[in-house]
Coordinates of C-alpha atoms in Angstrom, one line a residue:
Chain A
M1 CA 35.9 24.4 19.3
S2 CA 35.9 21.7 16.8
N3 CA 35.1 22.6 13.0
T4 CA 32.6 19.9 12.4
P5 CA 29.2 21.1 13.1
I6 CA 27.2 19.6 16.0
I7 CA 24.0 19.4 14.1
E8 CA 23.8 19.3 10.4
V9 CA 20.5 19.6 8.6
Q10 CA 20.6 18.3 4.9
H11 CA 17.8 19.1 2.5
I12 CA 14.9 18.2 5.0
T13 CA 11.3 18.5 3.7
K14 CA 8.1 17.9 5.6
R15 CA 4.8 17.4 3.9
F16 CA 1.3 16.9 5.9
K17 CA -0.8 15.4 3.3
G18 CA -0.7 17.9 0.6
L19 CA 0.8 20.8 2.6
T20 CA 4.4 21.3 2.4
A21 CA 5.5 22.7 5.6
V22 CA 9.2 22.9 5.1
K23 CA 10.8 22.6 1.8
D24 CA 14.3 21.5 1.2
V25 CA 15.9 23.4 4.1
S26 CA 19.6 22.9 4.9
F27 CA 21.8 24.4 7.6
S28 CA 24.2 23.6 10.5
I29 CA 24.7 24.4 14.0
R30 CA 28.1 25.3 15.3
E31 CA 29.2 23.7 18.4
G32 CA 29.5 26.1 21.4
A33 CA 27.5 28.7 19.9
I34 CA 23.8 30.0 20.0
T35 CA 22.2 29.7 16.8
G36 CA 18.8 31.2 16.3
M37 CA 15.8 30.7 14.1
I38 CA 13.3 33.2 13.0
G39 CA 10.6 33.7 10.5
P40 CA 6.9 34.8 10.6
N41 CA 4.0 32.7 11.9
G42 CA 3.6 29.7 9.8
A43 CA 6.9 29.7 8.3
G44 CA 7.7 26.2 9.4
K45 CA 10.1 27.0 12.3
S46 CA 8.2 24.7 14.8
T47 CA 7.9 22.2 12.1
T48 CA 11.8 22.0 11.4
F49 CA 12.4 22.0 15.1
N50 CA 10.1 19.0 15.7
M51 CA 11.9 17.1 12.9
I52 CA 15.5 17.7 14.4
C53 CA 13.9 16.9 18.0
G54 CA 12.7 13.6 16.6
Y55 CA 9.1 14.4 17.3
Y56 CA 8.3 13.3 13.8
P57 CA 10.7 12.4 10.9
P58 CA 11.2 14.4 7.8
T59 CA 9.6 13.4 4.7
E60 CA 12.8 13.8 2.9
G61 CA 16.4 14.7 3.8
K62 CA 18.8 13.7 6.7
I63 CA 19.9 15.2 10.0
F64 CA 23.2 14.6 11.4
F65 CA 24.6 15.0 14.9
R66 CA 28.3 14.9 15.2
G67 CA 28.7 13.2 11.9
Q68 CA 26.1 10.4 12.9
D69 CA 22.8 10.2 11.1
I70 CA 19.8 10.8 13.5
T71 CA 17.1 11.3 11.0
D72 CA 15.1 8.2 12.3
K73 CA 15.7 8.4 16.0
K74 CA 12.8 8.6 18.3
A75 CA 12.0 11.5 20.5
H76 CA 13.0 9.5 23.7
E77 CA 16.4 8.6 22.4
Y78 CA 17.5 12.1 22.4
T79 CA 18.5 12.8 26.1
K80 CA 20.8 9.8 25.7
M81 CA 22.6 11.4 22.9
K82 CA 23.1 14.5 25.1
I83 CA 20.5 16.5 23.4
A84 CA 17.4 18.2 25.3
R85 CA 14.5 20.2 24.1
T86 CA 11.8 22.7 25.7
F87 CA 8.2 22.9 24.3
Q88 CA 6.8 26.2 23.0
I89 CA 3.5 25.4 24.7
M90 CA 4.8 24.5 28.4
K91 CA 4.3 21.0 29.3
P92 CA 5.0 21.0 33.0
L93 CA 4.0 17.9 34.9
K94 CA 1.2 19.7 36.4
N95 CA 0.2 17.7 39.5
L96 CA 3.8 17.3 40.6
S97 CA 5.6 19.8 42.6
V98 CA 8.5 21.9 41.0
L99 CA 11.0 19.8 42.6
E100 CA 9.5 16.5 41.5
N101 CA 9.4 17.9 38.0
V102 CA 13.0 18.3 37.9
V103 CA 13.7 15.1 39.9
A104 CA 12.0 13.0 37.0
S105 CA 14.3 14.4 34.5
C106 CA 17.3 13.7 36.6
Y107 CA 16.4 10.0 36.4
F108 CA 16.6 9.8 32.5
G109 CA 19.1 10.6 29.9
H110 CA 22.8 9.7 29.4
A111 CA 23.8 10.7 32.8
A112 CA 20.7 9.3 34.7
A113 CA 20.9 9.4 38.5
K114 CA 21.5 6.0 40.1
S115 CA 19.4 6.6 43.3
E116 CA 16.9 8.9 44.6
R117 CA 19.3 10.8 46.7
E118 CA 21.5 11.6 43.8
A119 CA 18.4 12.8 41.5
R120 CA 17.2 14.9 44.3
E121 CA 20.5 16.6 44.9
R122 CA 21.0 17.2 41.2
A123 CA 17.6 18.6 41.0
M124 CA 18.3 20.9 43.8
E125 CA 21.5 22.3 41.9
I126 CA 19.5 22.9 38.9
L127 CA 16.6 24.5 40.8
E128 CA 19.4 26.7 42.3
F129 CA 20.7 27.6 38.8
T130 CA 17.5 28.3 37.2
G131 CA 16.2 30.6 40.1
L132 CA 13.4 28.2 40.9
F133 CA 14.8 27.0 44.2
D134 CA 12.3 28.9 46.4
K135 CA 9.4 27.7 44.7
R136 CA 10.3 24.0 44.7
H137 CA 7.4 22.9 46.8
I138 CA 4.7 24.6 44.6
L139 CA 2.8 22.4 42.3
S140 CA 3.8 23.4 38.8
K141 CA 0.5 24.1 37.4
D142 CA 0.1 26.9 40.1
M143 CA 3.1 28.9 38.5
G144 CA 2.9 31.7 36.1
T145 CA 4.1 31.7 32.7
P146 CA 7.9 33.0 33.3
D147 CA 8.4 30.4 35.9
Q148 CA 6.8 27.6 33.8
K149 CA 9.1 28.7 31.0
R150 CA 12.1 28.5 33.4
L151 CA 10.9 25.1 34.5
E152 CA 10.9 23.9 30.9
M153 CA 14.6 24.6 30.9
A154 CA 15.4 23.3 34.1
R155 CA 13.8 19.9 33.1
A156 CA 15.8 19.9 30.0
L157 CA 18.9 20.8 31.9
A158 CA 18.4 18.0 34.4
T159 CA 19.4 15.5 31.5
K160 CA 22.8 17.2 31.3
P161 CA 22.6 18.0 27.6
E162 CA 25.3 19.3 25.5
L163 CA 23.0 20.7 23.0
L164 CA 19.7 22.4 24.0
F165 CA 16.9 23.2 21.7
L166 CA 14.6 26.1 23.1
D167 CA 11.3 26.5 21.4
E168 CA 10.2 30.2 22.0
N169 CA 11.3 30.2 25.5
M170 CA 10.5 34.0 26.0
A171 CA 7.1 34.2 24.4
G172 CA 4.7 35.9 26.6
L173 CA 7.2 37.3 28.9
N174 CA 7.4 41.1 29.7
P175 CA 10.8 43.0 29.0
A176 CA 12.2 42.7 32.6
E177 CA 11.5 38.8 32.5
T178 CA 12.8 38.5 29.0
E179 CA 16.0 40.1 30.1
A180 CA 16.3 37.6 32.8
A181 CA 15.7 34.8 30.6
I182 CA 18.4 35.9 28.1
E183 CA 20.8 36.2 31.0
L184 CA 20.0 32.6 32.0
I185 CA 20.5 31.3 28.5
R186 CA 23.8 32.9 28.3
Q187 CA 24.8 31.4 31.3
I188 CA 23.7 28.0 30.3
N189 CA 25.8 28.6 27.0
R190 CA 28.9 29.6 29.0
S191 CA 28.7 26.5 30.8
G192 CA 29.4 24.6 27.7
V193 CA 26.0 23.9 26.2
T194 CA 25.4 24.5 22.5
I195 CA 22.0 26.2 22.1
F196 CA 19.5 26.5 19.1
L197 CA 16.5 28.5 19.6
I198 CA 13.3 29.6 18.0
E199 CA 12.4 33.0 19.1
H200 CA 9.9 35.7 18.1
I201 CA 11.4 38.4 20.2
M202 CA 14.0 40.1 18.1
Q203 CA 15.7 41.8 21.1
A204 CA 16.7 38.3 22.4
V205 CA 17.8 37.1 19.0
V206 CA 20.1 40.1 18.4
S207 CA 21.6 40.0 21.7
L208 CA 22.1 36.1 22.0
C209 CA 22.7 34.5 18.7
E210 CA 25.9 34.4 16.8
E211 CA 24.1 32.9 13.9
V212 CA 20.5 33.4 12.6
I213 CA 18.6 31.3 10.2
V214 CA 15.4 32.8 8.7
L215 CA 12.6 30.8 7.3
H216 CA 9.6 32.1 5.1
H217 CA 7.0 29.9 3.8
G218 CA 8.8 26.7 4.7
E219 CA 12.0 27.7 2.9
K220 CA 15.3 29.1 4.2
I221 CA 15.7 32.8 2.9
A222 CA 18.9 33.9 4.8
E223 CA 21.4 33.0 7.2
G224 CA 24.4 34.9 8.8
T225 CA 25.1 37.1 11.8
P226 CA 22.1 39.0 13.2
E227 CA 23.3 42.2 11.5
Q228 CA 23.9 40.4 8.0
V229 CA 20.3 39.0 8.3
M230 CA 18.5 42.1 9.4
N231 CA 20.1 44.0 6.7
D232 CA 19.1 41.4 4.1
P233 CA 16.5 43.3 1.9
Y234 CA 14.4 40.3 1.2
V235 CA 14.3 39.4 5.0
M236 CA 13.3 43.1 5.8
E237 CA 10.6 42.7 3.3
V238 CA 9.0 39.5 4.1
Y239 CA 9.6 39.2 8.0
L240 CA 10.6 42.5 9.4
G241 CA 8.5 44.5 7.0
T242 CA 5.2 42.6 7.9
K243 CA 5.9 42.6 11.6
G244 CA 6.2 46.4 11.6
G245 CA 9.3 48.7 12.2
A246 CA 9.1 48.5 15.8
A247 CA 10.2 44.8 15.8
H248 CA 13.7 45.4 14.8
A249 CA 16.6 47.7 16.1
Chain B
M1 CA 22.0 21.5 63.6
S2 CA 21.5 18.3 65.9
E3 CA 18.0 19.9 67.1
K4 CA 16.8 19.5 63.4
V5 CA 18.1 16.0 63.2
K6 CA 16.3 15.3 66.6
A7 CA 13.1 16.8 65.4
V8 CA 13.1 14.7 62.3
R9 CA 13.9 11.6 64.1
A10 CA 11.3 12.2 66.6
Y11 CA 8.7 12.7 63.9
R12 CA 10.0 9.5 62.3
R13 CA 9.6 7.7 65.5
N14 CA 6.1 9.1 65.7
V15 CA 5.0 8.1 62.5
A16 CA 6.5 4.7 63.1
L17 CA 4.5 4.3 66.3
A18 CA 1.2 5.3 64.7
L19 CA 1.8 3.0 61.9
G20 CA 2.8 0.1 64.3
L21 CA -0.2 0.6 66.3
L22 CA -2.6 0.5 63.4
L23 CA -0.9 -2.6 62.4
L24 CA -1.1 -4.0 65.8
V25 CA -5.0 -3.4 65.5
F26 CA -5.3 -5.2 62.5
V27 CA -3.1 -8.2 63.8
L28 CA -5.2 -8.3 66.9
I29 CA -8.7 -8.2 65.3
P30 CA -9.0 -11.9 64.8
V31 CA -8.0 -12.6 68.4
F32 CA -11.2 -10.6 69.5
V33 CA -13.6 -10.8 66.7
K34 CA -14.9 -14.4 66.2
S35 CA -17.7 -13.9 64.0
P36 CA -16.7 -15.4 60.6
Y37 CA -19.1 -12.8 58.8
I38 CA -17.1 -9.9 60.1
L39 CA -13.8 -11.8 59.3
N40 CA -15.0 -12.3 55.8
I41 CA -15.6 -8.7 55.3
F42 CA -12.0 -7.9 56.4
V43 CA -10.7 -10.7 53.9
L44 CA -12.9 -8.9 51.4
V45 CA -11.3 -5.5 52.1
F46 CA -7.9 -7.0 51.8
Y47 CA -8.2 -8.6 48.5
M48 CA -10.2 -5.8 47.0
S49 CA -7.9 -3.2 48.0
T50 CA -4.9 -5.3 46.7
L51 CA -6.7 -5.4 43.5
S52 CA -7.5 -1.6 43.4
M53 CA -4.0 -1.1 44.2
A54 CA -3.0 -3.1 40.9
W55 CA -5.6 -1.0 39.1
N56 CA -4.2 2.2 40.6
L57 CA -0.6 1.5 39.3
L58 CA -2.3 1.8 35.9
G59 CA -4.9 4.3 36.4
G60 CA -3.7 6.5 39.2
M61 CA 0.1 6.6 38.6
T62 CA 0.2 6.1 34.6
G63 CA -3.2 7.6 33.7
Q64 CA -4.2 4.5 31.7
N65 CA -7.8 3.6 32.8
S66 CA -8.1 0.0 32.6
L67 CA -11.6 -1.7 32.9
G68 CA -10.4 -5.2 32.7
H69 CA -8.8 -6.0 36.1
A70 CA -11.3 -8.6 36.7
A71 CA -10.2 -10.4 33.7
Y72 CA -6.5 -10.5 34.9
M73 CA -7.8 -11.6 38.3
G74 CA -9.8 -14.3 36.9
L75 CA -7.2 -15.5 34.4
G76 CA -4.7 -15.7 37.3
A77 CA -7.2 -17.6 39.3
Y78 CA -8.0 -20.1 36.5
A79 CA -4.3 -20.6 35.6
S80 CA -3.3 -21.5 39.2
C81 CA -6.3 -23.5 39.8
L82 CA -5.9 -25.5 36.7
L83 CA -2.3 -26.0 37.4
I84 CA -3.4 -27.3 41.0
T85 CA -6.2 -29.5 39.8
K86 CA -4.9 -30.9 36.5
A87 CA -1.2 -31.3 37.5
G88 CA -1.4 -31.6 41.3
A89 CA 1.0 -28.7 41.7
N90 CA 1.5 -27.0 45.0
P91 CA -0.7 -23.9 45.3
W92 CA 2.1 -21.5 46.1
L93 CA 4.1 -22.5 43.1
S94 CA 0.9 -22.2 41.2
A95 CA 0.3 -18.6 42.3
I96 CA 3.6 -17.8 40.7
F97 CA 2.8 -19.7 37.6
G98 CA -0.5 -17.8 37.5
M99 CA 1.3 -14.4 37.8
I100 CA 3.8 -15.2 35.1
V101 CA 1.1 -16.5 32.6
V102 CA -1.1 -13.4 33.1
G103 CA 2.0 -10.9 33.1
L104 CA 2.7 -12.4 29.7
V105 CA -0.6 -12.4 28.4
A106 CA -1.2 -8.8 29.4
G107 CA 2.1 -7.7 27.9
V108 CA 1.6 -9.3 24.6
I109 CA -2.0 -8.1 24.4
F110 CA -1.5 -4.5 25.3
Y111 CA 1.9 -4.0 23.5
P112 CA -0.1 -2.9 20.2
C113 CA -2.7 -0.8 22.1
F114 CA 0.1 1.3 23.5
I115 CA 1.4 2.5 20.3
L116 CA -2.0 4.5 20.2
R117 CA -2.7 6.9 22.7
G118 CA -5.9 8.1 24.4
P119 CA -8.6 5.9 25.2
Y120 CA -7.9 2.8 23.1
F121 CA -6.2 1.2 26.0
T122 CA -9.5 1.3 28.2
L123 CA -11.6 0.0 25.2
V124 CA -9.2 -2.9 24.7
S125 CA -9.2 -3.7 28.3
I126 CA -12.9 -4.1 28.6
A127 CA -12.9 -6.2 25.1
F128 CA -10.1 -8.4 26.7
G129 CA -11.9 -9.0 29.8
E130 CA -15.2 -10.2 27.9
A131 CA -13.2 -11.9 25.3
M132 CA -11.5 -14.1 28.2
R133 CA -14.8 -14.5 29.8
Q134 CA -16.3 -15.9 26.6
F135 CA -13.4 -18.0 25.7
I136 CA -13.5 -19.6 29.2
I137 CA -17.3 -20.4 29.0
N138 CA -16.8 -22.0 25.7
S139 CA -13.6 -24.0 26.7
T140 CA -14.1 -27.7 27.9
F141 CA -10.3 -27.4 29.3
F142 CA -11.3 -24.3 31.5
G143 CA -14.5 -26.2 32.7
R144 CA -17.0 -24.1 30.7
A145 CA -19.6 -22.0 32.7
S146 CA -19.5 -24.8 35.6
G147 CA -16.2 -23.5 36.7
V148 CA -13.3 -25.0 38.6
G149 CA -13.5 -26.3 42.1
L150 CA -10.5 -26.8 44.4
P151 CA -10.2 -29.9 46.4
F152 CA -11.1 -29.7 50.0
G153 CA -9.4 -31.5 52.8
R154 CA -7.5 -31.2 56.1
D155 CA -6.1 -27.7 57.0
S156 CA -2.8 -27.4 55.6
W157 CA -0.3 -24.4 55.1
L158 CA 1.4 -26.4 52.3
D159 CA -1.9 -26.5 50.3
F160 CA -3.1 -23.1 51.5
R161 CA -6.4 -24.7 52.6
F162 CA -8.2 -24.0 55.9
G163 CA -11.7 -24.3 57.3
S164 CA -11.3 -21.3 59.4
K165 CA -11.2 -17.7 58.0
V166 CA -8.4 -16.6 60.5
P167 CA -5.4 -17.8 58.2
Y168 CA -6.9 -16.3 55.1
Y169 CA -7.3 -13.1 57.3
Y170 CA -3.4 -13.0 58.0
V171 CA -2.5 -14.1 54.5
G172 CA -4.6 -11.4 53.1
L173 CA -3.2 -8.9 55.5
A174 CA 0.3 -9.8 54.4
M175 CA -0.5 -9.6 50.8
V176 CA -2.1 -6.3 51.2
L177 CA 1.1 -5.0 53.1
L178 CA 3.4 -6.7 50.6
I179 CA 1.8 -5.1 47.6
Y180 CA 1.5 -1.7 49.3
L181 CA 5.1 -1.7 49.9
L182 CA 6.0 -2.6 46.4
M183 CA 3.5 0.0 45.2
K184 CA 5.4 2.5 47.6
K185 CA 8.8 1.4 46.3
I186 CA 7.7 1.9 42.6
E187 CA 6.3 5.2 43.3
R188 CA 9.7 6.6 44.6
S189 CA 11.8 4.8 42.1
R190 CA 12.8 5.8 38.7
M191 CA 9.7 3.9 37.2
G192 CA 7.4 5.8 39.4
Y193 CA 8.5 9.0 38.1
A194 CA 8.4 7.7 34.6
L195 CA 4.8 6.7 35.1
R196 CA 3.8 10.1 36.5
T197 CA 5.6 11.8 33.7
I198 CA 3.7 9.7 31.3
R199 CA 0.4 10.5 33.1
E200 CA 1.0 14.2 33.0
D201 CA 2.1 14.4 29.3
E202 CA 3.6 11.8 27.1
D203 CA 5.4 14.3 24.7
A204 CA 7.1 15.9 27.8
A205 CA 8.1 12.3 29.0
A206 CA 9.7 11.5 25.5
A207 CA 11.7 14.7 25.5
I208 CA 13.4 13.8 28.8
G209 CA 14.3 10.2 27.6
I210 CA 11.5 8.2 28.7
N211 CA 10.1 5.5 26.2
P212 CA 6.3 5.7 27.0
T213 CA 5.6 2.5 25.4
K214 CA 8.1 0.7 27.5
Y215 CA 7.1 2.0 30.8
K216 CA 3.3 1.5 30.1
I217 CA 4.1 -1.9 29.2
M218 CA 5.9 -2.4 32.5
A219 CA 3.0 -1.0 34.5
V220 CA 0.5 -3.1 32.9
V221 CA 2.4 -6.3 33.2
V222 CA 3.1 -5.5 37.0
S223 CA -0.5 -4.6 37.4
A224 CA -1.9 -7.6 35.8
M225 CA 0.5 -9.9 37.9
V226 CA -0.7 -8.4 41.3
A227 CA -4.4 -8.9 40.0
A228 CA -3.4 -12.6 39.3
L229 CA -2.1 -12.9 42.7
V230 CA -5.4 -11.6 44.0
G231 CA -7.0 -14.1 41.7
F232 CA -5.1 -16.9 43.2
F233 CA -5.9 -15.6 46.7
Y234 CA -9.6 -15.5 45.9
A235 CA -9.5 -19.0 44.5
S236 CA -8.0 -20.4 47.5
Y237 CA -10.2 -18.7 49.9
I238 CA -13.6 -19.5 48.1
R239 CA -12.2 -22.6 46.8
Y240 CA -14.2 -22.5 43.6
I241 CA -14.1 -20.1 40.5
D242 CA -16.3 -19.6 37.5
P243 CA -16.2 -17.3 34.6
D244 CA -18.6 -14.8 36.4
L245 CA -15.4 -13.7 38.1
M246 CA -14.5 -11.8 35.1
V247 CA -17.8 -9.8 34.3
Q248 CA -17.4 -6.2 33.7
A249 CA -19.0 -5.2 37.0
K250 CA -16.1 -6.8 39.0
S251 CA -13.5 -4.8 36.9
T252 CA -15.5 -1.7 38.0
E253 CA -15.4 -2.9 41.5
S254 CA -11.7 -2.8 41.3
V255 CA -11.6 0.9 40.4
L256 CA -13.9 2.2 43.1
P257 CA -11.8 2.0 46.2
A258 CA -9.0 3.7 44.4
V259 CA -11.1 6.5 42.9
V260 CA -13.0 6.9 46.4
G261 CA -10.0 6.9 48.3
G262 CA -7.9 9.1 46.1
A263 CA -6.3 7.7 42.8
A264 CA -3.3 10.0 43.0
Y265 CA -2.0 8.4 46.2
V266 CA -0.6 4.9 46.7
E267 CA -2.7 4.7 50.0
G268 CA -5.9 5.7 47.9
P269 CA -7.2 2.0 47.3
L270 CA -6.4 1.1 51.0
V271 CA -8.6 4.1 52.2
G272 CA -11.2 3.5 49.9
G273 CA -11.5 0.0 50.3
L274 CA -11.8 0.2 54.0
I275 CA -14.8 2.6 53.7
M276 CA -16.6 1.2 50.6
I277 CA -16.5 -2.4 51.0
P278 CA -17.9 -2.5 54.5
L279 CA -20.4 0.0 53.6
S280 CA -21.5 -2.0 50.5
E281 CA -21.7 -5.2 52.9
F282 CA -23.5 -3.3 55.6
L283 CA -26.0 -2.0 53.1
R284 CA -26.6 -5.4 51.6
A285 CA -27.1 -7.0 55.1
K286 CA -29.3 -4.3 56.4
Y287 CA -31.5 -3.0 53.5
S288 CA -31.6 -5.6 50.6
A289 CA -34.3 -7.6 52.6
L290 CA -36.4 -4.3 52.4
L291 CA -36.6 -3.8 48.7
P292 CA -34.5 -5.7 46.2
G293 CA -31.8 -3.5 44.8
I294 CA -32.1 -0.8 47.4
N295 CA -28.7 -1.5 48.8
M296 CA -27.1 -0.9 45.4
L297 CA -29.1 2.3 45.0
L298 CA -27.6 3.7 48.5
Y299 CA -24.2 2.5 47.5
A300 CA -24.5 4.6 44.1
I301 CA -25.7 7.5 46.2
A302 CA -22.5 7.2 48.5
L303 CA -20.3 6.9 45.7
L304 CA -21.9 10.0 43.9
A305 CA -21.5 12.0 46.9
V306 CA -18.0 11.3 47.2
I307 CA -17.2 11.9 43.5
R308 CA -19.4 15.2 43.4
F309 CA -18.0 16.7 46.7
R310 CA -14.6 15.1 46.9
P311 CA -13.4 14.5 43.5
T312 CA -9.9 14.0 44.2
G313 CA -10.9 11.2 46.6
I314 CA -11.0 11.1 50.4
L315 CA -7.2 11.4 50.6
G316 CA -6.9 14.0 47.9
W317 CA -9.3 16.2 50.4
Y318 CA -7.5 14.9 53.5
M319 CA -3.9 15.8 52.2
H320 CA -4.9 19.7 51.9
S321 CA -7.2 19.6 55.0
K322 CA -6.9 21.4 58.3
T323 CA -7.5 17.9 59.9
K324 CA -3.9 16.6 58.3
K325 CA -2.2 19.9 59.4
F326 CA -3.4 19.2 62.9
V327 CA -2.5 15.4 62.8
D328 CA 1.0 16.4 61.6
E329 CA 1.7 19.2 63.8
K330 CA 0.1 18.5 67.0
L331 CA 0.0 14.7 67.1
L332 CA 3.1 13.6 65.1
R333 CA 5.0 16.9 65.6
K334 CA 6.2 17.0 62.1
P335 CA 8.9 19.7 61.4
P336 CA 8.5 21.8 58.5
V337 CA 9.8 21.0 55.1
E338 CA 12.9 23.1 55.3
V339 CA 14.1 21.1 58.4
F340 CA 13.7 17.9 56.6
E341 CA 15.8 19.2 53.5
A342 CA 18.4 20.8 55.9
V343 CA 18.9 17.4 57.5
E344 CA 19.0 15.6 54.3
L345 CA 21.5 18.0 52.8
Q346 CA 23.6 17.8 55.9
K347 CA 23.8 13.9 55.6
H348 CA 24.9 14.0 52.2
S349 CA 27.7 16.5 52.7
G350 CA 28.9 14.9 55.8
K351 CA 29.2 11.6 54.0
E352 CA 31.1 13.1 51.1
A353 CA 33.6 15.0 53.1

């Protein structure tokens, strides 16, 4: 793996009118790794995430992707740069079948399918990989939360990303479903995709991430391996302390 | 293996046969039906369904509800008519000219609206229609309120001018088919997937690399161009246009066939048009003498009934009905989806090997 980070975030700040949601946050994401971001509700995780994904630009600061300044790139330009994302609140194309959902994604991004046949074939492969193959003819609105979360990932993967952003992909899953989702994320990572995820479920963060960034009140308060972060006294106080002892190992 | 291929082929043949028969019926209608009144209703069905298909590209496929399609149609009619009357151009070339003009106008006008989301597009489309009408009423160049008439003369294909309704019937039929095939092509293409993704969720669309503004502009331009073509057809058929062509009620009329037929389907406007327009004409002929306006009242009741009991339109109901199951399995002998996929996959692996 190369030493230059795949994503480098430099001093980003986001202000919504008077409210400062994220204040002077800097960190980097190592290529090939799984990096996680945690923090209590309202810590600014999603805001940070949305800035990196081009959903809105930071008020101050810069974001680099492989050394290239992408701060002002629009959301729809990301898949061309081999970056894909999922949404915390699932956004399935409700009135389309699962297959059509993924076919739509196959048509766009840096490796956009040239023909309907190619798009359908690739969609089938991805449905197989994400375990949705048997449900391909169901309307996506008729599926439950775990499958919709999987569909979010399948749609992102269909654009053939090298960097995947997952926004709370395991929220609302039971332990068995969480385990399956963790396994899927590992598989995606093993296939060569760098992953950056926001997660509330500590079990997932601890078992998946090599590096963890902790946000609190819009500021970065710690970063390091999961063990380092968990043993950080300040983190224990503001995050794990408030969530109760059951949340961490 | 070959069993499945055979089943799929047999099904495709049955479908082609059914569609061919349907087309044959339409081709033969003018041979047996001589009444100009009935033929006029069919011509009306053809061009209103085409206009509704244009609307459906935006409203049904992209989720952008336009209430200004009469304006595109009217503008297309004016652009081509003025080129014919003022410059003496050939009507067919004028049709293309009209489509280009209207496409450009729609693209330029609606580009800023698509940066905003939500109902702005609908509001602007209403304002656009009314503004265009007012502009034409007050412009001497456009003939003000007295409109523009096309020259009469001998029957001629070159001038697209006929005394009989039969040639218009066939041109109208060809127009419906052509635009239907175009819409079907768009639906299955990258653009179709982009439009439907935008309809379902604009953020999700952007996240997979779709530029929502770009595709919405493409949709509005194509839709306006088709409407302009309808305008040209209308002008050539009626041989006279006036600004009343662009009134708001006409825009609403372009929405109804799609909504009644099922806006989620490319075929929706065709089904809706075939039902609603003859119904409207029938009610007018039968009841309007009884009590003024009663025909509109009955039409409104029929419309409300469809929307109340079949909110996804007639096709929306049919697609999930037992009738379709019966037609598919018993009449057309449609094999299960798995068989289609097996055949599809086989074909691909066979070609690659």
